């Protein structure tokens, strides 16, 4: 949920946007490809002045204030209800509603990209280049059955701007900036050309950062280099219809990680996609048709010697994660509403080999097939219906069935070294399970109602069942090493999430408030834990394992705004999440504390300036002890308050300058979700950057 400032001229549009905005997400196609008359078809800028009812947020990176994010994960963590944890400067792992990793779907221009690092150095949000006019949509919780395999925590979609916004001729833009702490420099350029129905657009970007310092002046291993680009060509025809073909690449080099035992000299993500979005003429039974196919290919290398002083034991892991997918969906005009029927498919193949050398030379001995050539295939059938019940009420109903098959093709491959055993033997040792081939049929469903009580108050209520199958790491990761072992569970059951959320948005004239509560009961939550001879666990050596438990999560999201005058406005947010492992009667790990922000802005037609307080309360509900729990929380974190300053100026049409200071008071703090700092024994977690000055410039033509 996020804040709205309801001005008089926007009230009717917001009421009308309730159903179409949700419908744009339900279709799982870029909102910019919707019919031109739909209110949700234009990007919605989140500056405290507009709102969508429900836990849905949409914005463009160009319309936010702050230093250029190191990756999309850092950008998303600035939004209400989204938090992140650090390994270093790049690869920030996001969390929504107490859930993270594969509980959150990140869809980049219609394609899923899964990282290639078993230790999450490259989560999907770090492999998506953000352009200034990209439309970023965040749906918290399970809100649509049409977005692919269920992601109970939420769905993030990053879509390129509407091809119909590309005028005939040449247009584009370039932006760049520098930041003092970490000496971060970046530049991004894009160009677009249109001729009649045809269009082509391309982009390129580059970013380089050195290690930053925390508030105490300590050096934090966080340097990286990133560069990439992409190209798209397409044809616009008929009733706002588009056929397109695109390809892009994103490369990260020499990424240092204070929170890991290795660094990453190389990560490359390549994506190709072809799509057709067709809108039929008014009066047709079939209103829309979408056909798309994509492939994403990630290569990842990490080691403990090429970017840091090596010890006698040299280790290296080479990994890849290849994902293929596609969808066919049609929208039908049925009884005054829209029925979306479709099928989608996604195959993810992850393979990783770990090597070592105890004599200090190049690692050559394969010690583990860390991902033993894991294949997870998911074919989904879905139907979703949305229709107005009356003038102020809309209803959405959805049903989805996922047919999942799993296999590990290298489960019987024997690595080298003394005492080596196969992945299948290791699964049997810890779980008594030898069958790595699995099949599942998972059924998910939802119902949502939005209602306008009057011109000033809107509300929503939703209920959902979302079933998430285990990923390649939870099912099959292999690291054999006694107490340092890390072993996936081929027999793990899928998670069943039973969610309910409700809330209100109200506004009149200069003020607006939004508040919502939600609850998520999880049967068979997939918990990472330590082996202590629990039910279903045959070992008691402290190794990292996976087991099913029952859990519950709940939370509150609040936001409000007030415009004091034509020039002054303020925004405030607060989010709280509670999580409990019901089976073991202990706190659920990686649950962010109560946190929020307060922003005051002064605006003029061509410039603005403001200040922002970012704050978090202390978190004492921690799962820190590996002898009695998972030990995945580094510590109980104290609260913190961080002050930022920002300003922007548009001296001429097409040119915008931005600048400011983040963490003005040079506070030393860490996100509760950040990893333990394994490189600096004097620091418990990977700390956030200290004071940093930044300046940016953007030119459009």
mmCIF file with all atom_site columns, C-alpha atoms in Angstrom, residues 474-652:
data_model
loop_
_atom_site.group_PDB
_atom_site.id
_atom_site.type_symbol
_atom_site.label_atom_id
_atom_site.label_alt_id
_atom_site.label_comp_id
_atom_site.label_asym_id
_atom_site.label_entity_id
_atom_site.label_seq_id
_atom_site.pdbx_PDB_ins_code
_atom_site.Cartn_x
_atom_site.Cartn_y
_atom_site.Cartn_z
_atom_site.occupancy
_atom_site.B_iso_or_equiv
_atom_site.pdbx_formal_charge
_atom_site.auth_seq_id
_atom_site.auth_comp_id
_atom_site.auth_asym_id
_atom_site.auth_atom_id
_atom_site.pdbx_PDB_model_num
ATOM 1   C CA . UNK A 1 474 ? 15.999 -25.939 -1.813  1.00 0.00 ? 474 UNK A CA 1
ATOM 2   C CA . UNK A 1 475 ? 15.598 -29.230 -3.691  1.00 0.00 ? 475 UNK A CA 1
ATOM 3   C CA . UNK A 1 476 ? 19.087 -30.193 -4.633  1.00 0.00 ? 476 UNK A CA 1
ATOM 4   C CA . UNK A 1 477 ? 22.070 -28.062 -3.649  1.00 0.00 ? 477 UNK A CA 1
ATOM 5   C CA . UNK A 1 478 ? 25.104 -30.150 -2.694  1.00 0.00 ? 478 UNK A CA 1
ATOM 6   C CA . UNK A 1 479 ? 28.090 -29.156 -0.564  1.00 0.00 ? 479 UNK A CA 1
ATOM 7   C CA . UNK A 1 480 ? 29.662 -32.045 1.324   1.00 0.00 ? 480 UNK A CA 1
ATOM 8   C CA . UNK A 1 481 ? 31.772 -31.000 4.308   1.00 0.00 ? 481 UNK A CA 1
ATOM 9   C CA . UNK A 1 482 ? 30.526 -32.208 7.698   1.00 0.00 ? 482 UNK A CA 1
ATOM 10  C CA . UNK A 1 483 ? 29.161 -29.295 9.719   1.00 0.00 ? 483 UNK A CA 1
ATOM 11  C CA . UNK A 1 484 ? 29.841 -27.077 6.701   1.00 0.00 ? 484 UNK A CA 1
ATOM 12  C CA . UNK A 1 485 ? 27.637 -29.207 4.475   1.00 0.00 ? 485 UNK A CA 1
ATOM 13  C CA . UNK A 1 486 ? 24.720 -27.630 2.627   1.00 0.00 ? 486 UNK A CA 1
ATOM 14  C CA . UNK A 1 487 ? 22.258 -30.178 1.302   1.00 0.00 ? 487 UNK A CA 1
ATOM 15  C CA . UNK A 1 488 ? 18.991 -29.672 -0.538  1.00 0.00 ? 488 UNK A CA 1
ATOM 16  C CA . UNK A 1 489 ? 15.971 -31.887 0.080   1.00 0.00 ? 489 UNK A CA 1
ATOM 17  C CA . UNK A 1 490 ? 14.570 -33.672 -3.018  1.00 0.00 ? 490 UNK A CA 1
ATOM 18  C CA . UNK A 1 491 ? 11.509 -34.715 -1.014  1.00 0.00 ? 491 UNK A CA 1
ATOM 19  C CA . UNK A 1 492 ? 10.564 -31.200 0.107   1.00 0.00 ? 492 UNK A CA 1
ATOM 20  C CA . UNK A 1 493 ? 6.869  -30.360 -0.245  1.00 0.00 ? 493 UNK A CA 1
ATOM 21  C CA . UNK A 1 494 ? 5.618  -27.211 -1.977  1.00 0.00 ? 494 UNK A CA 1
ATOM 22  C CA . UNK A 1 495 ? 4.582  -24.256 0.171   1.00 0.00 ? 495 UNK A CA 1
ATOM 23  C CA . UNK A 1 496 ? 0.861  -23.551 0.537   1.00 0.00 ? 496 UNK A CA 1
ATOM 24  C CA . UNK A 1 497 ? 0.115  -19.906 1.346   1.00 0.00 ? 497 UNK A CA 1
ATOM 25  C CA . UNK A 1 498 ? -3.356 -18.859 2.527   1.00 0.00 ? 498 UNK A CA 1
ATOM 26  C CA . UNK A 1 499 ? -3.502 -15.061 2.384   1.00 0.00 ? 499 UNK A CA 1
ATOM 27  C CA . UNK A 1 500 ? -6.008 -12.364 3.204   1.00 0.00 ? 500 UNK A CA 1
ATOM 28  C CA . UNK A 1 501 ? -5.547 -8.612  2.964   1.00 0.00 ? 501 UNK A CA 1
ATOM 29  C CA . UNK A 1 502 ? -7.835 -5.617  3.364   1.00 0.00 ? 502 UNK A CA 1
ATOM 30  C CA . UNK A 1 503 ? -7.508 -1.864  3.558   1.00 0.00 ? 503 UNK A CA 1
ATOM 31  C CA . UNK A 1 504 ? -8.774 1.613   2.810   1.00 0.00 ? 504 UNK A CA 1
ATOM 32  C CA . UNK A 1 505 ? -7.596 4.642   0.859   1.00 0.00 ? 505 UNK A CA 1
ATOM 33  C CA . UNK A 1 506 ? -9.102 8.023   1.751   1.00 0.00 ? 506 UNK A CA 1
ATOM 34  C CA . UNK A 1 507 ? -8.405 11.533  0.589   1.00 0.00 ? 507 UNK A CA 1
ATOM 35  C CA . UNK A 1 508 ? -9.989 14.918  0.304   1.00 0.00 ? 508 UNK A CA 1
ATOM 36  C CA . UNK A 1 509 ? -8.367 18.041  -1.104  1.00 0.00 ? 509 UNK A CA 1
ATOM 37  C CA . UNK A 1 510 ? -4.834 18.399  0.220   1.00 0.00 ? 510 UNK A CA 1
ATOM 38  C CA . UNK A 1 511 ? -4.610 15.184  2.256   1.00 0.00 ? 511 UNK A CA 1
ATOM 39  C CA . UNK A 1 512 ? -4.656 11.449  1.686   1.00 0.00 ? 512 UNK A CA 1
ATOM 40  C CA . UNK A 1 513 ? -4.126 8.304   3.748   1.00 0.00 ? 513 UNK A CA 1
ATOM 41  C CA . UNK A 1 514 ? -3.848 4.621   2.900   1.00 0.00 ? 514 UNK A CA 1
ATOM 42  C CA . UNK A 1 515 ? -3.809 1.747   5.363   1.00 0.00 ? 515 UNK A CA 1
ATOM 43  C CA . UNK A 1 516 ? -3.927 -2.004  5.005   1.00 0.00 ? 516 UNK A CA 1
ATOM 44  C CA . UNK A 1 517 ? -3.455 -5.186  6.983   1.00 0.00 ? 517 UNK A CA 1
ATOM 45  C CA . UNK A 1 518 ? -2.623 -8.666  5.733   1.00 0.00 ? 518 UNK A CA 1
ATOM 46  C CA . UNK A 1 519 ? -2.189 -12.211 7.029   1.00 0.00 ? 519 UNK A CA 1
ATOM 47  C CA . UNK A 1 520 ? -0.448 -15.229 5.492   1.00 0.00 ? 520 UNK A CA 1
ATOM 48  C CA . UNK A 1 521 ? -0.762 -18.733 6.960   1.00 0.00 ? 521 UNK A CA 1
ATOM 49  C CA . UNK A 1 522 ? 1.787  -21.078 5.372   1.00 0.00 ? 522 UNK A CA 1
ATOM 50  C CA . UNK A 1 523 ? 1.502  -24.841 5.414   1.00 0.00 ? 523 UNK A CA 1
ATOM 51  C CA . UNK A 1 524 ? 4.780  -26.625 4.616   1.00 0.00 ? 524 UNK A CA 1
ATOM 52  C CA . UNK A 1 525 ? 6.864  -23.443 4.629   1.00 0.00 ? 525 UNK A CA 1
ATOM 53  C CA . UNK A 1 526 ? 10.253 -24.364 3.150   1.00 0.00 ? 526 UNK A CA 1
ATOM 54  C CA . UNK A 1 527 ? 12.629 -23.533 5.998   1.00 0.00 ? 527 UNK A CA 1
ATOM 55  C CA . UNK A 1 528 ? 16.392 -23.513 5.765   1.00 0.00 ? 528 UNK A CA 1
ATOM 56  C CA . UNK A 1 529 ? 17.660 -24.925 9.064   1.00 0.00 ? 529 UNK A CA 1
ATOM 57  C CA . UNK A 1 530 ? 20.555 -26.714 10.774  1.00 0.00 ? 530 UNK A CA 1
ATOM 58  C CA . UNK A 1 531 ? 20.616 -30.492 11.087  1.00 0.00 ? 531 UNK A CA 1
ATOM 59  C CA . UNK A 1 532 ? 19.772 -31.492 14.685  1.00 0.00 ? 532 UNK A CA 1
ATOM 60  C CA . UNK A 1 533 ? 17.978 -34.767 14.132  1.00 0.00 ? 533 UNK A CA 1
ATOM 61  C CA . UNK A 1 534 ? 14.562 -33.124 13.689  1.00 0.00 ? 534 UNK A CA 1
ATOM 62  C CA . UNK A 1 535 ? 11.675 -35.116 12.289  1.00 0.00 ? 535 UNK A CA 1
ATOM 63  C CA . UNK A 1 536 ? 12.685 -36.199 8.796   1.00 0.00 ? 536 UNK A CA 1
ATOM 64  C CA . UNK A 1 537 ? 16.358 -35.234 9.315   1.00 0.00 ? 537 UNK A CA 1
ATOM 65  C CA . UNK A 1 538 ? 18.739 -38.176 9.847   1.00 0.00 ? 538 UNK A CA 1
ATOM 66  C CA . UNK A 1 539 ? 21.868 -36.201 10.755  1.00 0.00 ? 539 UNK A CA 1
ATOM 67  C CA . UNK A 1 540 ? 22.702 -34.044 13.777  1.00 0.00 ? 540 UNK A CA 1
ATOM 68  C CA . UNK A 1 541 ? 25.932 -32.334 12.740  1.00 0.00 ? 541 UNK A CA 1
ATOM 69  C CA . UNK A 1 542 ? 24.804 -28.713 12.259  1.00 0.00 ? 542 UNK A CA 1
ATOM 70  C CA . UNK A 1 543 ? 24.827 -28.867 8.463   1.00 0.00 ? 543 UNK A CA 1
ATOM 71  C CA . UNK A 1 544 ? 22.535 -26.543 6.514   1.00 0.00 ? 544 UNK A CA 1
ATOM 72  C CA . UNK A 1 545 ? 19.396 -28.418 5.416   1.00 0.00 ? 545 UNK A CA 1
ATOM 73  C CA . UNK A 1 546 ? 15.807 -27.795 4.298   1.00 0.00 ? 546 UNK A CA 1
ATOM 74  C CA . UNK A 1 547 ? 12.611 -28.976 5.961   1.00 0.00 ? 547 UNK A CA 1
ATOM 75  C CA . UNK A 1 548 ? 8.908  -28.170 5.911   1.00 0.00 ? 548 UNK A CA 1
ATOM 76  C CA . UNK A 1 549 ? 7.360  -26.339 8.853   1.00 0.00 ? 549 UNK A CA 1
ATOM 77  C CA . UNK A 1 550 ? 4.145  -24.446 9.450   1.00 0.00 ? 550 UNK A CA 1
ATOM 78  C CA . UNK A 1 551 ? 4.478  -20.666 9.674   1.00 0.00 ? 551 UNK A CA 1
ATOM 79  C CA . UNK A 1 552 ? 2.472  -17.483 9.828   1.00 0.00 ? 552 UNK A CA 1
ATOM 80  C CA . UNK A 1 553 ? 3.156  -13.952 8.695   1.00 0.00 ? 553 UNK A CA 1
ATOM 81  C CA . UNK A 1 554 ? 1.161  -10.780 9.245   1.00 0.00 ? 554 UNK A CA 1
ATOM 82  C CA . UNK A 1 555 ? 1.673  -7.098  8.689   1.00 0.00 ? 555 UNK A CA 1
ATOM 83  C CA . UNK A 1 556 ? 0.437  -3.546  8.552   1.00 0.00 ? 556 UNK A CA 1
ATOM 84  C CA . UNK A 1 557 ? 1.221  -0.873  5.936   1.00 0.00 ? 557 UNK A CA 1
ATOM 85  C CA . UNK A 1 558 ? 0.367  2.789   6.492   1.00 0.00 ? 558 UNK A CA 1
ATOM 86  C CA . UNK A 1 559 ? 1.013  5.924   4.511   1.00 0.00 ? 559 UNK A CA 1
ATOM 87  C CA . UNK A 1 560 ? -0.205 9.493   4.431   1.00 0.00 ? 560 UNK A CA 1
ATOM 88  C CA . UNK A 1 561 ? 0.392  12.824  2.747   1.00 0.00 ? 561 UNK A CA 1
ATOM 89  C CA . UNK A 1 562 ? -0.539 16.420  3.242   1.00 0.00 ? 562 UNK A CA 1
ATOM 90  C CA . UNK A 1 563 ? -0.040 19.422  0.974   1.00 0.00 ? 563 UNK A CA 1
ATOM 91  C CA . UNK A 1 564 ? 0.394  22.476  3.174   1.00 0.00 ? 564 UNK A CA 1
ATOM 92  C CA . UNK A 1 565 ? 0.242  24.881  0.264   1.00 0.00 ? 565 UNK A CA 1
ATOM 93  C CA . UNK A 1 566 ? 0.801  25.050  -3.455  1.00 0.00 ? 566 UNK A CA 1
ATOM 94  C CA . UNK A 1 567 ? 4.534  24.597  -2.853  1.00 0.00 ? 567 UNK A CA 1
ATOM 95  C CA . UNK A 1 568 ? 4.876  22.487  0.314   1.00 0.00 ? 568 UNK A CA 1
ATOM 96  C CA . UNK A 1 569 ? 3.968  18.821  0.781   1.00 0.00 ? 569 UNK A CA 1
ATOM 97  C CA . UNK A 1 570 ? 4.900  15.978  3.110   1.00 0.00 ? 570 UNK A CA 1
ATOM 98  C CA . UNK A 1 571 ? 4.700  12.199  2.800   1.00 0.00 ? 571 UNK A CA 1
ATOM 99  C CA . UNK A 1 572 ? 5.056  9.509   5.467   1.00 0.00 ? 572 UNK A CA 1
ATOM 100 C CA . UNK A 1 573 ? 5.075  5.702   5.411   1.00 0.00 ? 573 UNK A CA 1
ATOM 101 C CA . UNK A 1 574 ? 5.352  2.873   7.938   1.00 0.00 ? 574 UNK A CA 1
ATOM 102 C CA . UNK A 1 575 ? 5.393  -0.914  7.530   1.00 0.00 ? 575 UNK A CA 1
ATOM 103 C CA . UNK A 1 576 ? 5.492  -3.725  10.072  1.00 0.00 ? 576 UNK A CA 1
ATOM 104 C CA . UNK A 1 577 ? 5.825  -7.491  9.540   1.00 0.00 ? 577 UNK A CA 1
ATOM 105 C CA . UNK A 1 578 ? 5.496  -10.316 12.061  1.00 0.00 ? 578 UNK A CA 1
ATOM 106 C CA . UNK A 1 579 ? 6.732  -13.829 11.319  1.00 0.00 ? 579 UNK A CA 1
ATOM 107 C CA . UNK A 1 580 ? 6.657  -17.028 13.367  1.00 0.00 ? 580 UNK A CA 1
ATOM 108 C CA . UNK A 1 581 ? 7.786  -20.611 12.852  1.00 0.00 ? 581 UNK A CA 1
ATOM 109 C CA . UNK A 1 582 ? 4.775  -22.374 14.395  1.00 0.00 ? 582 UNK A CA 1
ATOM 110 C CA . UNK A 1 583 ? 6.273  -25.867 14.277  1.00 0.00 ? 583 UNK A CA 1
ATOM 111 C CA . UNK A 1 584 ? 9.329  -24.919 16.354  1.00 0.00 ? 584 UNK A CA 1
ATOM 112 C CA . UNK A 1 585 ? 7.762  -22.032 18.338  1.00 0.00 ? 585 UNK A CA 1
ATOM 113 C CA . UNK A 1 586 ? 10.424 -19.514 17.368  1.00 0.00 ? 586 UNK A CA 1
ATOM 114 C CA . UNK A 1 587 ? 10.645 -16.325 15.302  1.00 0.00 ? 587 UNK A CA 1
ATOM 115 C CA . UNK A 1 588 ? 10.782 -16.765 11.561  1.00 0.00 ? 588 UNK A CA 1
ATOM 116 C CA . UNK A 1 589 ? 14.154 -15.695 10.172  1.00 0.00 ? 589 UNK A CA 1
ATOM 117 C CA . UNK A 1 590 ? 14.800 -12.672 7.936   1.00 0.00 ? 590 UNK A CA 1
ATOM 118 C CA . UNK A 1 591 ? 11.799 -10.600 9.035   1.00 0.00 ? 591 UNK A CA 1
ATOM 119 C CA . UNK A 1 592 ? 12.506 -6.869  8.749   1.00 0.00 ? 592 UNK A CA 1
ATOM 120 C CA . UNK A 1 593 ? 11.590 -4.623  11.705  1.00 0.00 ? 593 UNK A CA 1
ATOM 121 C CA . UNK A 1 594 ? 9.068  -1.794  11.807  1.00 0.00 ? 594 UNK A CA 1
ATOM 122 C CA . UNK A 1 595 ? 10.374 0.814   9.375   1.00 0.00 ? 595 UNK A CA 1
ATOM 123 C CA . UNK A 1 596 ? 9.297  3.798   7.330   1.00 0.00 ? 596 UNK A CA 1
ATOM 124 C CA . UNK A 1 597 ? 10.085 7.258   6.052   1.00 0.00 ? 597 UNK A CA 1
ATOM 125 C CA . UNK A 1 598 ? 9.093  10.910  6.409   1.00 0.00 ? 598 UNK A CA 1
ATOM 126 C CA . UNK A 1 599 ? 9.622  13.341  3.542   1.00 0.00 ? 599 UNK A CA 1
ATOM 127 C CA . UNK A 1 600 ? 9.100  17.104  3.264   1.00 0.00 ? 600 UNK A CA 1
ATOM 128 C CA . UNK A 1 601 ? 9.374  18.736  -0.174  1.00 0.00 ? 601 UNK A CA 1
ATOM 129 C CA . UNK A 1 602 ? 9.280  22.321  -1.435  1.00 0.00 ? 602 UNK A CA 1
ATOM 130 C CA . UNK A 1 603 ? 8.299  22.612  -5.107  1.00 0.00 ? 603 UNK A CA 1
ATOM 131 C CA . UNK A 1 604 ? 8.509  25.279  -7.770  1.00 0.00 ? 604 UNK A CA 1
ATOM 132 C CA . UNK A 1 605 ? 7.633  24.834  -11.462 1.00 0.00 ? 605 UNK A CA 1
ATOM 133 C CA . UNK A 1 606 ? 11.255 24.166  -12.495 1.00 0.00 ? 606 UNK A CA 1
ATOM 134 C CA . UNK A 1 607 ? 12.922 23.073  -9.249  1.00 0.00 ? 607 UNK A CA 1
ATOM 135 C CA . UNK A 1 608 ? 12.312 21.294  -5.982  1.00 0.00 ? 608 UNK A CA 1
ATOM 136 C CA . UNK A 1 609 ? 14.214 20.556  -2.774  1.00 0.00 ? 609 UNK A CA 1
ATOM 137 C CA . UNK A 1 610 ? 13.449 18.282  0.113   1.00 0.00 ? 610 UNK A CA 1
ATOM 138 C CA . UNK A 1 611 ? 14.574 16.218  3.038   1.00 0.00 ? 611 UNK A CA 1
ATOM 139 C CA . UNK A 1 612 ? 13.835 12.618  3.912   1.00 0.00 ? 612 UNK A CA 1
ATOM 140 C CA . UNK A 1 613 ? 14.097 10.657  7.161   1.00 0.00 ? 613 UNK A CA 1
ATOM 141 C CA . UNK A 1 614 ? 14.540 6.915   6.735   1.00 0.00 ? 614 UNK A CA 1
ATOM 142 C CA . UNK A 1 615 ? 14.079 4.980   9.948   1.00 0.00 ? 615 UNK A CA 1
ATOM 143 C CA . UNK A 1 616 ? 13.828 1.480   11.365  1.00 0.00 ? 616 UNK A CA 1
ATOM 144 C CA . UNK A 1 617 ? 13.052 0.256   14.868  1.00 0.00 ? 617 UNK A CA 1
ATOM 145 C CA . UNK A 1 618 ? 15.154 -2.333  16.646  1.00 0.00 ? 618 UNK A CA 1
ATOM 146 C CA . UNK A 1 619 ? 14.506 -5.981  15.848  1.00 0.00 ? 619 UNK A CA 1
ATOM 147 C CA . UNK A 1 620 ? 14.672 -8.417  18.765  1.00 0.00 ? 620 UNK A CA 1
ATOM 148 C CA . UNK A 1 621 ? 12.666 -11.269 17.210  1.00 0.00 ? 621 UNK A CA 1
ATOM 149 C CA . UNK A 1 622 ? 15.722 -12.880 15.676  1.00 0.00 ? 622 UNK A CA 1
ATOM 150 C CA . UNK A 1 623 ? 16.689 -16.446 14.738  1.00 0.00 ? 623 UNK A CA 1
ATOM 151 C CA . UNK A 1 624 ? 20.400 -16.140 15.475  1.00 0.00 ? 624 UNK A CA 1
ATOM 152 C CA . UNK A 1 625 ? 21.408 -19.382 17.223  1.00 0.00 ? 625 UNK A CA 1
ATOM 153 C CA . UNK A 1 626 ? 22.384 -22.241 14.865  1.00 0.00 ? 626 UNK A CA 1
ATOM 154 C CA . UNK A 1 627 ? 22.322 -24.692 17.790  1.00 0.00 ? 627 UNK A CA 1
ATOM 155 C CA . UNK A 1 628 ? 18.609 -24.151 18.443  1.00 0.00 ? 628 UNK A CA 1
ATOM 156 C CA . UNK A 1 629 ? 17.441 -22.532 15.203  1.00 0.00 ? 629 UNK A CA 1
ATOM 157 C CA . UNK A 1 630 ? 18.588 -21.661 11.713  1.00 0.00 ? 630 UNK A CA 1
ATOM 158 C CA . UNK A 1 631 ? 21.173 -19.026 12.659  1.00 0.00 ? 631 UNK A CA 1
ATOM 159 C CA . UNK A 1 632 ? 20.302 -17.144 9.474   1.00 0.00 ? 632 UNK A CA 1
ATOM 160 C CA . UNK A 1 633 ? 19.860 -13.799 11.261  1.00 0.00 ? 633 UNK A CA 1
ATOM 161 C CA . UNK A 1 634 ? 23.217 -12.173 11.939  1.00 0.00 ? 634 UNK A CA 1
ATOM 162 C CA . UNK A 1 635 ? 22.142 -10.286 15.067  1.00 0.00 ? 635 UNK A CA 1
ATOM 163 C CA . UNK A 1 636 ? 19.383 -8.394  16.846  1.00 0.00 ? 636 UNK A CA 1
ATOM 164 C CA . UNK A 1 637 ? 19.722 -5.003  15.185  1.00 0.00 ? 637 UNK A CA 1
ATOM 165 C CA . UNK A 1 638 ? 19.324 -1.631  16.928  1.00 0.00 ? 638 UNK A CA 1
ATOM 166 C CA . UNK A 1 639 ? 17.077 1.020   15.438  1.00 0.00 ? 639 UNK A CA 1
ATOM 167 C CA . UNK A 1 640 ? 18.420 3.787   13.237  1.00 0.00 ? 640 UNK A CA 1
ATOM 168 C CA . UNK A 1 641 ? 17.409 7.120   11.723  1.00 0.00 ? 641 UNK A CA 1
ATOM 169 C CA . UNK A 1 642 ? 19.055 8.373   8.530   1.00 0.00 ? 642 UNK A CA 1
ATOM 170 C CA . UNK A 1 643 ? 18.678 11.886  7.078   1.00 0.00 ? 643 UNK A CA 1
ATOM 171 C CA . UNK A 1 644 ? 18.878 12.612  3.339   1.00 0.00 ? 644 UNK A CA 1
ATOM 172 C CA . UNK A 1 645 ? 18.761 15.874  1.367   1.00 0.00 ? 645 UNK A CA 1
ATOM 173 C CA . UNK A 1 646 ? 17.823 16.114  -2.310  1.00 0.00 ? 646 UNK A CA 1
ATOM 174 C CA . UNK A 1 647 ? 17.104 18.707  -4.987  1.00 0.00 ? 647 UNK A CA 1
ATOM 175 C CA . UNK A 1 648 ? 16.388 18.897  -8.698  1.00 0.00 ? 648 UNK A CA 1
ATOM 176 C CA . UNK A 1 649 ? 16.359 21.663  -11.314 1.00 0.00 ? 649 UNK A CA 1
ATOM 177 C CA . UNK A 1 650 ? 15.121 21.850  -14.905 1.00 0.00 ? 650 UNK A CA 1
ATOM 178 C CA . UNK A 1 651 ? 16.861 24.947  -16.337 1.00 0.00 ? 651 UNK A CA 1
ATOM 179 C CA . UNK A 1 652 ? 15.670 24.289  -19.897 1.00 0.00 ? 652 UNK A CA 1
#
